[in-house]
PDB file of C-alpha atoms in Angstrom:
ATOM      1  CA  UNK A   1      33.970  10.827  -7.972  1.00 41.00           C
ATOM      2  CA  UNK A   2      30.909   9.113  -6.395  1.00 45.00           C
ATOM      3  CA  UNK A   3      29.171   6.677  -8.051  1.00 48.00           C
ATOM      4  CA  UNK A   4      25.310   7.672  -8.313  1.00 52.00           C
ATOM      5  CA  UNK A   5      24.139   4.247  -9.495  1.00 55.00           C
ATOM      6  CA  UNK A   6      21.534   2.392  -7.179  1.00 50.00           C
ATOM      7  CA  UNK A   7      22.912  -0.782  -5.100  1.00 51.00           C
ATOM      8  CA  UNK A   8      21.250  -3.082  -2.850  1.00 50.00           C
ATOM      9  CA  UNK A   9      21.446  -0.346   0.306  1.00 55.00           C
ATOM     10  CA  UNK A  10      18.854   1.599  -1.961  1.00 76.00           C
ATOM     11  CA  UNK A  11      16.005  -0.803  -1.241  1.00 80.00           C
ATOM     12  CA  UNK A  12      14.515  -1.866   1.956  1.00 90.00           C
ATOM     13  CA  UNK A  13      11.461  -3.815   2.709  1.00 94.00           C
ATOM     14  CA  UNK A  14       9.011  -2.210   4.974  1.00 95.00           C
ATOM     15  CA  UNK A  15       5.328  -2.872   6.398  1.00 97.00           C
ATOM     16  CA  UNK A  16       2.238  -0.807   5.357  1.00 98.00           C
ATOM     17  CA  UNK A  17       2.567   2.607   7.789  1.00 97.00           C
ATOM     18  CA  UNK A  18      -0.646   2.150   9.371  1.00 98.00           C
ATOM     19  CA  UNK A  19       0.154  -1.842  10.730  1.00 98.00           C
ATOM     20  CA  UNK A  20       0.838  -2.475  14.048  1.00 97.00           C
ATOM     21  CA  UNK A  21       3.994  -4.658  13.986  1.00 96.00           C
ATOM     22  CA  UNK A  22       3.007  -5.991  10.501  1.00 95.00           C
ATOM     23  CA  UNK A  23      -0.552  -6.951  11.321  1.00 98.00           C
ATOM     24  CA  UNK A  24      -3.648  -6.688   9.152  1.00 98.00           C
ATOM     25  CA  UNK A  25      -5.362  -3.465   9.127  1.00 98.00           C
ATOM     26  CA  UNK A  26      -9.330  -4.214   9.245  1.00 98.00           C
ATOM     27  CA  UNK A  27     -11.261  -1.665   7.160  1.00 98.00           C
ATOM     28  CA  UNK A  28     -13.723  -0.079   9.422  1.00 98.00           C
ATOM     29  CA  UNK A  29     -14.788   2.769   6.665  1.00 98.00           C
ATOM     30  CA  UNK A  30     -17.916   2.443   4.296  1.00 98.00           C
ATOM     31  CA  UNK A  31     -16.918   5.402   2.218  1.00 98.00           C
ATOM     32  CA  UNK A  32     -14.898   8.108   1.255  1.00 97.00           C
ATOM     33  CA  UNK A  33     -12.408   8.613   2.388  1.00 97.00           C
ATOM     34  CA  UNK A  34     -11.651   5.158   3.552  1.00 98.00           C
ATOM     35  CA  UNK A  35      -9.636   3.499   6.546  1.00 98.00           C
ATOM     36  CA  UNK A  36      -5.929   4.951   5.799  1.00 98.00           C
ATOM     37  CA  UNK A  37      -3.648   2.213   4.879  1.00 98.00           C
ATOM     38  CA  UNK A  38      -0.216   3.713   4.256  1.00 98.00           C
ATOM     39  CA  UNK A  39       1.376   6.688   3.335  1.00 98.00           C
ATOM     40  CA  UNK A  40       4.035   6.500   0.449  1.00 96.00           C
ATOM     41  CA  UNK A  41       7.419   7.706   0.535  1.00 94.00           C
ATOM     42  CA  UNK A  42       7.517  11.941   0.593  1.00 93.00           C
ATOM     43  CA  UNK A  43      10.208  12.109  -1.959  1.00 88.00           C
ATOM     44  CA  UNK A  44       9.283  13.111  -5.509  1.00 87.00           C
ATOM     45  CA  UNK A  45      12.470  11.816  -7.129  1.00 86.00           C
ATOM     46  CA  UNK A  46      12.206   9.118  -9.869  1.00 83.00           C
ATOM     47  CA  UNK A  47      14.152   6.784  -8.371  1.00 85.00           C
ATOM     48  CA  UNK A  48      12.636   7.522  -4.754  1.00 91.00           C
ATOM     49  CA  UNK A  49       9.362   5.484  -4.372  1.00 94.00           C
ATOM     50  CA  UNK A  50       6.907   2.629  -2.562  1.00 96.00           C
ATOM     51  CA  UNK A  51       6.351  -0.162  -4.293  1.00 96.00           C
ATOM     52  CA  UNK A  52       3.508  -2.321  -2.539  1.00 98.00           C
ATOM     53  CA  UNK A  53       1.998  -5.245  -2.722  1.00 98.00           C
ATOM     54  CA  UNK A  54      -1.628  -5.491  -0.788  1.00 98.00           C
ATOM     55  CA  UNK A  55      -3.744  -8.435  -0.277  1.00 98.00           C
ATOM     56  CA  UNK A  56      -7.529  -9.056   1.377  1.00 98.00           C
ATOM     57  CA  UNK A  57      -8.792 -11.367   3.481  1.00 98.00           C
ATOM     58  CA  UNK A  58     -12.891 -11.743   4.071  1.00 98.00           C
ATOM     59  CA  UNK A  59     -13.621 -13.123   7.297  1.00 97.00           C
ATOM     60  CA  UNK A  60     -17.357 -13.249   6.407  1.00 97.00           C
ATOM     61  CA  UNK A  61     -19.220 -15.579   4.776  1.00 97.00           C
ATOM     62  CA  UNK A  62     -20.562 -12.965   1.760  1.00 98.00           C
ATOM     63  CA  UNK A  63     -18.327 -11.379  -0.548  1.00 98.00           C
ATOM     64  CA  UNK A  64     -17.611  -7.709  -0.159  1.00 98.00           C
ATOM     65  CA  UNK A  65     -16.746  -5.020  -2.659  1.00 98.00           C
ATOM     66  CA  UNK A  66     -13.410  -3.303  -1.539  1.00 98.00           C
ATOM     67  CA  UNK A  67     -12.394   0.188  -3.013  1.00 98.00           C
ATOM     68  CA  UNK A  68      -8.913   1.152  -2.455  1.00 98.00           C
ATOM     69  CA  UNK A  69      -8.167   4.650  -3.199  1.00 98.00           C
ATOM     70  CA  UNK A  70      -4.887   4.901  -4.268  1.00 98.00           C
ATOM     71  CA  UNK A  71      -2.763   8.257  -4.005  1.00 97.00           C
ATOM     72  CA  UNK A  72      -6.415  10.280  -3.801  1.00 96.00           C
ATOM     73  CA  UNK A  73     -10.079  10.279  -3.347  1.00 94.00           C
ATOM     74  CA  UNK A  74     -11.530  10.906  -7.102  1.00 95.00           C
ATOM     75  CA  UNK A  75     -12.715   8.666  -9.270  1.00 94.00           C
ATOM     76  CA  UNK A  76      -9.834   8.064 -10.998  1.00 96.00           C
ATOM     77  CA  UNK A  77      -7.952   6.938  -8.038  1.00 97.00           C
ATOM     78  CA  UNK A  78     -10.529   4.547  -7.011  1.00 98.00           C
ATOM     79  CA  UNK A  79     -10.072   0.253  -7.511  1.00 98.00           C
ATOM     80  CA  UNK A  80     -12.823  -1.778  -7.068  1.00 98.00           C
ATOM     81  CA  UNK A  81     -12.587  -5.633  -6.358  1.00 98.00           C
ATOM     82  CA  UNK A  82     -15.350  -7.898  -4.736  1.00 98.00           C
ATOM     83  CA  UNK A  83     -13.347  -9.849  -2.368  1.00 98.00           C
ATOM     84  CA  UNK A  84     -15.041 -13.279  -2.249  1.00 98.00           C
ATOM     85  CA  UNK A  85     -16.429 -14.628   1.751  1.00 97.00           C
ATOM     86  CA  UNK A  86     -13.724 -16.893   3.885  1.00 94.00           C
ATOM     87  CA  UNK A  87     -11.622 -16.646   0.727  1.00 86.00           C
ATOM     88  CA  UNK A  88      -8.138 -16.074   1.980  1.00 93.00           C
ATOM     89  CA  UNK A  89      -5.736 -13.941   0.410  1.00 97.00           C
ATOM     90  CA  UNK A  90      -6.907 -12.391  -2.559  1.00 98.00           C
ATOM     91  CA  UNK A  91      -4.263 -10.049  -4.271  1.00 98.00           C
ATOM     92  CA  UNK A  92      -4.980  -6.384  -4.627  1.00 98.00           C
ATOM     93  CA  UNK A  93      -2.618  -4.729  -5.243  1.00 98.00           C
ATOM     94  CA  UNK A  94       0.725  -6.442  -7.290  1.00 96.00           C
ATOM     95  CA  UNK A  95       2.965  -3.865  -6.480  1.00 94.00           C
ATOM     96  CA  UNK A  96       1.902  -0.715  -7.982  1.00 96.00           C
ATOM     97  CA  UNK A  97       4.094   2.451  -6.936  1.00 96.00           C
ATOM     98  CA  UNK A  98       3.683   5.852  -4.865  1.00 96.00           C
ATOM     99  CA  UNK A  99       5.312   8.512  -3.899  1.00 96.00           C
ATOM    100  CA  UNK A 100       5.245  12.383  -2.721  1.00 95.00           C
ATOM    101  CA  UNK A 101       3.738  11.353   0.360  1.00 96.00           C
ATOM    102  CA  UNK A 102       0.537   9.826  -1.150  1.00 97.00           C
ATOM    103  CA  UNK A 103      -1.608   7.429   0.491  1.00 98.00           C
ATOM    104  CA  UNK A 104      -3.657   4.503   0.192  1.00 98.00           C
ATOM    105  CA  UNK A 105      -6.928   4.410   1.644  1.00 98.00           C
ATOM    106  CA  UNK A 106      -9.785   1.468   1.629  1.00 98.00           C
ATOM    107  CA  UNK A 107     -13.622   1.476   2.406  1.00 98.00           C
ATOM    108  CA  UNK A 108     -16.025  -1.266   2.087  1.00 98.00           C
ATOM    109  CA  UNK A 109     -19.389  -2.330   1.220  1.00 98.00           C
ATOM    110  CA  UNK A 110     -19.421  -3.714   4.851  1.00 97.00           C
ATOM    111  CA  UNK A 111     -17.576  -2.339   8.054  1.00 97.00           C
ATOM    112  CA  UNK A 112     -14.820  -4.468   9.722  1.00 97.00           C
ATOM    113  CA  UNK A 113     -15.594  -7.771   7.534  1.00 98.00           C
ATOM    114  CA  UNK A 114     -12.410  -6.899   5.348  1.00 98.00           C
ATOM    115  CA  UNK A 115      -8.875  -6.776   6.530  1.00 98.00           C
ATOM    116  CA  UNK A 116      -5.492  -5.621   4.435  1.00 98.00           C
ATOM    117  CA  UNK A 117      -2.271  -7.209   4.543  1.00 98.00           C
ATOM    118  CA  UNK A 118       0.645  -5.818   2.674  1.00 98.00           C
ATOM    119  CA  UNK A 119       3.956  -5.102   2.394  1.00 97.00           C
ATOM    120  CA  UNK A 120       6.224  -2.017   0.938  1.00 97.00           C
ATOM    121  CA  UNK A 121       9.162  -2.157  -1.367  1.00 95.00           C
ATOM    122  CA  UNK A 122      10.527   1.200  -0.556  1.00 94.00           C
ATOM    123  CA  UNK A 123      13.846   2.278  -3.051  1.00 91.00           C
ATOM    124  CA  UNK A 124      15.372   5.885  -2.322  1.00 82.00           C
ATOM    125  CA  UNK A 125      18.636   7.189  -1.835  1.00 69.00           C
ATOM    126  CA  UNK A 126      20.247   5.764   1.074  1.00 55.00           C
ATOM    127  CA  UNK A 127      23.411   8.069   0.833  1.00 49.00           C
ATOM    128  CA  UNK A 128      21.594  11.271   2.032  1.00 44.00           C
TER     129      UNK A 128
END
């Protein structure tokens, strides 16, 4: 009988879909819907899912409100943070989880002065 319990080949860390070898993506959108970021995982099993962690960087001297839409465009999909000016990473995102093919999108207060870095915990079934 085969053993349906996750192991370590269920897990595999990836970069954010839209990065070019693992690069920043600069947010070039001032409103909805934002600069597309990644798209999640299109499985809609529990244990088939994205976890990421995203981070800012302002490379301007003012701080700049960032809205992440996360999995939509409503309001209820929306996070706001003001990312403070030639701050350095400044967590986002901790690792919150997608899936069904859902994506993350970002606009700013200010075009290209904001630029996402991230990374994607994605766990699915690695036996199919």
């Amino acid at each position: 009988m085969h053993n349906q319990q996750r192991d370590d080949r269920d897990y595999r860390v990836r970069k954010l879909s839209e990065s070019v070898d693992g690069r920043g993506i600069l947010v070039a959108a001032t409103s909805s819907p934002g600069t597309l970021i990644h798209t999640a995982v299109e499985s809609q099993a529990a244990n088939e899912f994205d976890a990421i962690t995203m981070r800012a960087v302002n490379t301007t001297g003012s701080p700049i409100k960032l809205t992440v839409e996360w999995g939509g465009v409503n309001a209820a999909d929306q996070i706001e943070i003001t990312i403070p000016g030639e701050s350095g990473f400044t967590e986002v995102i901790p690792g919150h989880v997608l899936q069904d093919g859902a994506e993350v999108r970002a606009f700013a207060a200010t075009t290209n002065g904001l630029v996402l870095h991230g990374i994607v915990h994605r766990y699915g079934n690695s036996r199919k």
